[in-house]
Coordinates of C-alpha atoms in Angstrom, one line a residue:
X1 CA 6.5 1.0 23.6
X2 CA 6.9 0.0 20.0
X3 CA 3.7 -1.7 19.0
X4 CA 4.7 -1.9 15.3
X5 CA 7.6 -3.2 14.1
X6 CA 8.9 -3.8 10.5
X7 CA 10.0 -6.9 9.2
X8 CA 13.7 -6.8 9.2
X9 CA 14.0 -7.6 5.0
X10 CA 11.8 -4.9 3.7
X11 CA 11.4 -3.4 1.4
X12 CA 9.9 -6.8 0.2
X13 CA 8.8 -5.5 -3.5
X14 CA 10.4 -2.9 -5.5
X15 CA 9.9 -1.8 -9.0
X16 CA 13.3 -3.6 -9.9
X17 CA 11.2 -7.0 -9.1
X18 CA 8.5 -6.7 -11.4
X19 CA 8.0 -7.8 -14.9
X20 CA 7.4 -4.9 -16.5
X21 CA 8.4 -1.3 -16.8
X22 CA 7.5 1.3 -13.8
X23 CA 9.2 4.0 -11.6
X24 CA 7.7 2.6 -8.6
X25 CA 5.0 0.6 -6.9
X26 CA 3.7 1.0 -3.8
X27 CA 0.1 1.1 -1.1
X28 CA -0.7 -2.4 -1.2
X29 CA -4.4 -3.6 -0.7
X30 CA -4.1 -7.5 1.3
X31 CA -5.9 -9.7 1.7
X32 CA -5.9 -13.6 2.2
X33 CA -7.2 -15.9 -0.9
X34 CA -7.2 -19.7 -1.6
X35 CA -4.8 -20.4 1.0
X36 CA -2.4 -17.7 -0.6
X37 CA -1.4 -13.7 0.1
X38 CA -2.7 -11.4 -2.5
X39 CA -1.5 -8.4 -2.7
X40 CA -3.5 -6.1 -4.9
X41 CA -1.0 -2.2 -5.8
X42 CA -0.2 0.4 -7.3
X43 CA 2.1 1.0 -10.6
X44 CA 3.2 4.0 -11.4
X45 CA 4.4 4.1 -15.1
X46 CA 7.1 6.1 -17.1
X47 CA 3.9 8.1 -17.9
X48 CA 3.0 9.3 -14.4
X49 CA -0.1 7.2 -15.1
X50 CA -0.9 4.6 -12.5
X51 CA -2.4 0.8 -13.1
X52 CA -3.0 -2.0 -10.7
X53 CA -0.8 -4.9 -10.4
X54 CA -1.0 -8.5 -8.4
X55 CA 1.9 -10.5 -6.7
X56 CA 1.2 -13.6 -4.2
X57 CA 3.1 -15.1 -1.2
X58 CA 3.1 -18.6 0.7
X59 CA 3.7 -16.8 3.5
X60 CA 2.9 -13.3 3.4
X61 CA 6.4 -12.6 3.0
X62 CA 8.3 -13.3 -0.1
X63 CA 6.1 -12.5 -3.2
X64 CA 5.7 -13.4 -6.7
X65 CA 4.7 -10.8 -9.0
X66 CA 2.0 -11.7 -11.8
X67 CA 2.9 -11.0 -15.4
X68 CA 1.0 -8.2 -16.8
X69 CA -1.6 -5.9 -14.8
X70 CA -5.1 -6.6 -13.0
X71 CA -6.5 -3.3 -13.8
X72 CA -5.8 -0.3 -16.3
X73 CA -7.8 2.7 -16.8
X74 CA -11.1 1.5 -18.1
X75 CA -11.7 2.1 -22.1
X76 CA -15.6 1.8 -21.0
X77 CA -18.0 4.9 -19.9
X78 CA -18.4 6.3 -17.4
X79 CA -15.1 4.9 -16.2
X80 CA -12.7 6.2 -19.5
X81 CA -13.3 9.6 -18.7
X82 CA -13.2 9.7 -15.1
X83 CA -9.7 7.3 -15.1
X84 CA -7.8 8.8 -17.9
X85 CA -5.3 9.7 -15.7
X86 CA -4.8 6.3 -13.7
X87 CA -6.3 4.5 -10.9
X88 CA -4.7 4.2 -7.7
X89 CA -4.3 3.4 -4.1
X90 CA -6.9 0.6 -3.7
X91 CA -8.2 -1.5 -0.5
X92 CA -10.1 -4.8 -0.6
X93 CA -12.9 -5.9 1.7
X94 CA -14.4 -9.5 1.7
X95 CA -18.3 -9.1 1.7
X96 CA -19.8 -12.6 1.3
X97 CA -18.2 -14.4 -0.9
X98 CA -17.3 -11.3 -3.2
X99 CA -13.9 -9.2 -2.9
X100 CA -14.6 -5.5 -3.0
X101 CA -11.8 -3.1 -4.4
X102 CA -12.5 0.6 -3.9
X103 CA -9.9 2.8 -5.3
X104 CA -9.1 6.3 -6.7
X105 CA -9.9 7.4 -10.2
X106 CA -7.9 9.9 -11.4
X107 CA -8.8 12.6 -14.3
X108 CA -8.6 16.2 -15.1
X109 CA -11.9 16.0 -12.9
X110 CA -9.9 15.5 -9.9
X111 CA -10.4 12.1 -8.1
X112 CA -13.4 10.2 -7.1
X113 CA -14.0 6.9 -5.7
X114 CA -13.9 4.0 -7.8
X115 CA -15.4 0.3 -6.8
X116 CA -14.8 -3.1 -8.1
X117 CA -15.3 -6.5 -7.3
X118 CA -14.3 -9.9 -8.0
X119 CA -14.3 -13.3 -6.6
X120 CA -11.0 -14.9 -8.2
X121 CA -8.7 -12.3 -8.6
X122 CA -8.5 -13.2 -12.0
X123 CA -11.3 -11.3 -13.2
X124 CA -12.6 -8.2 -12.1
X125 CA -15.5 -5.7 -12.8
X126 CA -16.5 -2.6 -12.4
X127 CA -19.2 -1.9 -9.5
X128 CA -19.6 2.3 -9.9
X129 CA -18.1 5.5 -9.5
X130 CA -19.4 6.2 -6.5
X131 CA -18.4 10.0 -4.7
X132 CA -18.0 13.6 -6.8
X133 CA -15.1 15.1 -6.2
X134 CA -12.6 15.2 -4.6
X135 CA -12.9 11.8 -2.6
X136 CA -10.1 9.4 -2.3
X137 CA -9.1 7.0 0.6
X138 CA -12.5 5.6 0.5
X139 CA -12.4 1.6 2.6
X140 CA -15.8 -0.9 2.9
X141 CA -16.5 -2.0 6.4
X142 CA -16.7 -5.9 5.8
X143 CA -20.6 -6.3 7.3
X144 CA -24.4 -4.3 6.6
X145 CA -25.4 -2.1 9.1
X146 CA -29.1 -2.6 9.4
X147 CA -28.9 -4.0 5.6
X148 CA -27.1 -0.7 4.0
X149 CA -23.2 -1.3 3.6
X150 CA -20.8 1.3 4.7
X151 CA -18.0 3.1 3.9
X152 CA -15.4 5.3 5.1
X153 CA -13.8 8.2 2.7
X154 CA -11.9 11.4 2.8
X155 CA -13.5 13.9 0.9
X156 CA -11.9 17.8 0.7
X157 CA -13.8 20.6 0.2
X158 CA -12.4 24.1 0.1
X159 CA -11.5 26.4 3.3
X160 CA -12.1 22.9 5.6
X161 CA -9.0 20.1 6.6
X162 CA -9.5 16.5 4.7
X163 CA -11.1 14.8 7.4
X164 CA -12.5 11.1 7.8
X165 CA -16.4 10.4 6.8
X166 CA -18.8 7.7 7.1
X167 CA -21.8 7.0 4.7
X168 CA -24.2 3.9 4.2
X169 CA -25.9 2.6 0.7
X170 CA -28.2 -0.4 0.0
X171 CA -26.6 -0.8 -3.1
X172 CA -22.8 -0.2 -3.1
X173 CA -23.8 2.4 -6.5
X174 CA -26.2 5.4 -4.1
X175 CA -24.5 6.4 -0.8
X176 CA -25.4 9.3 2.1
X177 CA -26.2 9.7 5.8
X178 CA -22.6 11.3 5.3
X179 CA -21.1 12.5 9.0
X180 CA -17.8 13.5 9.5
X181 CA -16.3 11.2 12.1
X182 CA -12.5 12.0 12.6
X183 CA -10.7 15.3 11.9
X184 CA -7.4 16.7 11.9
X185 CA -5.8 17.9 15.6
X186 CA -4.5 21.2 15.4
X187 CA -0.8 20.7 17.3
X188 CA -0.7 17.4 16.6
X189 CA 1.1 14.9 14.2
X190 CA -2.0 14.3 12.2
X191 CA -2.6 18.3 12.0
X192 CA -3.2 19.1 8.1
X193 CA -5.1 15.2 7.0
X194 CA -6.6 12.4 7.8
X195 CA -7.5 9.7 6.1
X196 CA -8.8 5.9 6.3
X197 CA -6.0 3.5 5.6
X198 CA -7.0 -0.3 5.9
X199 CA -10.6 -1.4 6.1
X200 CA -12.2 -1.3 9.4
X201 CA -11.1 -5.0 11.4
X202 CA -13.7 -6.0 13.6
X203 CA -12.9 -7.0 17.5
X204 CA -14.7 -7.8 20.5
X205 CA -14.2 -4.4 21.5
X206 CA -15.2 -2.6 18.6
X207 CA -13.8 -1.8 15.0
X208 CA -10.5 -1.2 14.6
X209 CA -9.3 1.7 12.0
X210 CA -6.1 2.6 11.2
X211 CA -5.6 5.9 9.5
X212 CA -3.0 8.2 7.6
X213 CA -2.3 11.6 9.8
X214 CA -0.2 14.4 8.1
X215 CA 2.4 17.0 9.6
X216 CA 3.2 19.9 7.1
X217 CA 7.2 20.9 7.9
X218 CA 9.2 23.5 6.1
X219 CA 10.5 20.6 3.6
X220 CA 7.1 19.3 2.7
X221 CA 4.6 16.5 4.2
X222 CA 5.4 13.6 6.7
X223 CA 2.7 10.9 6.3
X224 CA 2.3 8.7 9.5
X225 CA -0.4 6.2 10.8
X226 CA -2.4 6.2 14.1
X227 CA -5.4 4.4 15.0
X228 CA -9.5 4.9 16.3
X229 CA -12.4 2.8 17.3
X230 CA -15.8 2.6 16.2
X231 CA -18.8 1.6 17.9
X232 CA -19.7 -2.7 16.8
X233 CA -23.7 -1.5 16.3
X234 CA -23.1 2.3 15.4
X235 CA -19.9 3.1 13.2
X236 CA -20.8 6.9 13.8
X237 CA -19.7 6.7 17.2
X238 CA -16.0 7.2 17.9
X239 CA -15.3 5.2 20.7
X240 CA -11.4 6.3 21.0
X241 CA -8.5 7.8 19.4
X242 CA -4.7 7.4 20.2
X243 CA -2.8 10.3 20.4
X244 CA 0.2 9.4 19.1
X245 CA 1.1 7.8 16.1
X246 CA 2.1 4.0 15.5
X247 CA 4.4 4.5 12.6
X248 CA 6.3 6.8 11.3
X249 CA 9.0 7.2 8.7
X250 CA 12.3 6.4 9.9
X251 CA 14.2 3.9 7.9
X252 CA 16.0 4.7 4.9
X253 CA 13.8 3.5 2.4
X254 CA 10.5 5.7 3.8
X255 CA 12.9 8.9 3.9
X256 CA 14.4 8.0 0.5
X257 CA 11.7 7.7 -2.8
X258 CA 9.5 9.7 -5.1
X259 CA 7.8 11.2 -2.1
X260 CA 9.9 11.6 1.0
X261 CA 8.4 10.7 4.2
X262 CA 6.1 8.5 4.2
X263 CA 4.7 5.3 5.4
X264 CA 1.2 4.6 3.8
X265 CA -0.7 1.4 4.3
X266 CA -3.4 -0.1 2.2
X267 CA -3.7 -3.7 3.6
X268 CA -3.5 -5.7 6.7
X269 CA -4.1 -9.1 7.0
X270 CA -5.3 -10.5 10.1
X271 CA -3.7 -14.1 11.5
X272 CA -5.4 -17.0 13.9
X273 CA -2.6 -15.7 16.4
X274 CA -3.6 -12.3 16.5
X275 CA -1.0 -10.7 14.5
X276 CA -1.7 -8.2 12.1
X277 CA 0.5 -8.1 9.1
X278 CA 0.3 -4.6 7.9
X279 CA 1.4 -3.9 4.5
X280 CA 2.5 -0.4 3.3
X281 CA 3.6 1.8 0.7
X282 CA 6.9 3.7 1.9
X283 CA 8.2 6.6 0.1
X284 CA 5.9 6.3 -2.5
X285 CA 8.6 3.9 -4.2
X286 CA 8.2 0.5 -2.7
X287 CA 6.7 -1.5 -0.7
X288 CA 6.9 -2.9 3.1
X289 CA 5.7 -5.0 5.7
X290 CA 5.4 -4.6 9.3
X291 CA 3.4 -6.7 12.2
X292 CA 1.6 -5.3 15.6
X293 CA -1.0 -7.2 18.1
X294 CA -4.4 -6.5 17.6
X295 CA -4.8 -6.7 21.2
X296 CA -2.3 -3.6 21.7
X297 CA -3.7 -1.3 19.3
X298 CA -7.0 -2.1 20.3
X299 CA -5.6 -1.4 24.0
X300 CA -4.1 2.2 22.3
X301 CA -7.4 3.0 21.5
X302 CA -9.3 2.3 24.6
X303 CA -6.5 4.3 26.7
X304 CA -6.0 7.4 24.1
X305 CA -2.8 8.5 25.9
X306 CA 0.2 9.5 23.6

């Protein structure tokens, strides 16, 4: 059963649609604002340096690309040194009445996890640097847990397979009570990474994450997403995991790109209906949309089977 299925016009933004000059853009943060679509992405420039970018949509569809960028590598410390090389891939999560970005900064350092915030999407500040390296992937879960937010990551360390963390802060800047919560199968689709892809969405049943799994082949990496549950009251406790995957490259425009093989989603934004609209970079060269029930993956979850 297909539980995902693309929108039948993608790609729906490519770098030929923007005002300004890029080789691609691509992994989308969402979100719903004011009535309108945001979506918050990634720019990567003739330089091989990434910036973020904003477009908006009546209808989560067709989008208008803003002039100019939303964020460029910080001129500020800490921040100059540890974005020199671009900032990249972020997610938003609503938290109040404040919009959280959490990205990856980019340096000769390696790349740690950035966080911003704004409440307009006209201006936007700063929060931290919050992980050493290497940390990327990093998404907010959109409520406190016994007044300390959290946050999922994927951090690498040498000799051990990127796996999926959670931590807790009281302040969005000091985070620990790290535990590793989701790591890659051997055998399986999602066999050499894993990572968090959209901020958790909270059900009845329990949060639902989707995540990136990686398959190393003899012609490089295929990026794909699946999806897990989390416990409401204790987000260290893994509920369930699907064994298969819900998307995978196979169109054209996810085989075709700067990176081959890959479907990569940043955003999803959730409707009164109970559709997700899931919003994705494919290829690393443009970017998508598909739609699924929240009720189905949800169900994927609870069953595991493949």
């Amino acid at each position: 059963m297909e539980v995902v299925r693309r929108y039948e016009g993608n790609p729906i933004l490519t770098p030929e649609q923007v005002p300004y000059d890029c080789t691609a853009v691509y992994n989308p943060a969402a979100v719903k604002f004011d009535g309108r679509y945001i979506l918050l992405f990634r720019v990567q420039r003739k330089d091989a340096r990434s910036v973020l970018a904003l477009a908006e949509s009546e209808d989560g569809i067709r989008f208008t690309p803003r002039e100019g960028f939303a964020m460029v590598p910080s001129q500020e410390e800490p921040f100059r040194t540890y974005e020199e090389y671009g900032i990249e891939d972020p997610r938003i999560t609503r938290i109040d009445d404040t919009y959280f970005i959490t990205y990856a900064a980019y340096s000769r350092f390696g790349c740690l996890v950035g966080i911003a915030k704004t409440q307009d999407f006209e201006r936007f500040e700063r929060v931290c640097l919050a992980s050493e390296p290497d940390n990327r992937n990093a998404v907010l879960f959109p409520k406190r847990f016994g007044g300390l937010y959290a946050r999922l990551d994927r951090p690498s360390y040498p000799g051990k397979p990127p796996s999926i963390w959670i931590s807790f802060s009281p302040d969005l800047v000091h985070w620990g009570g790290s535990r590793c919560l989701l790591m890659p199968e051997e055998y399986r689709w999602d066999s050499f990474k894993v990572g968090p892809s959209v901020p958790p969405i909270e059900t009845p049943e329990g949060w639902l994450c989707i995540y990136h799994g990686v398959f190393m082949t003899m012609n490089g990496a295929v990026y794909r997403q699946g999806v897990f549950m989390l416990d409401l009251e204790d987000p260290c406790k893994v509920l369930g995991r699907y064994e298969g995957w819900i998307m995978a490259p196979k169109e054209p425009y996810e085989f075709i790109g700067y990176v081959p093989n890959v479907v990569f989603c940043c955003g999803a934004v959730e409707e009164e209906d109970g559709t997700l609209k899931l919003y994705y970079g494919a290829a690393d060269q443009c970017i998508c949309l598909a739609t699924a029930r929240l009720e189905e993956l949800v169900s994927l979850c609870i069953s595991g089977g493949s």
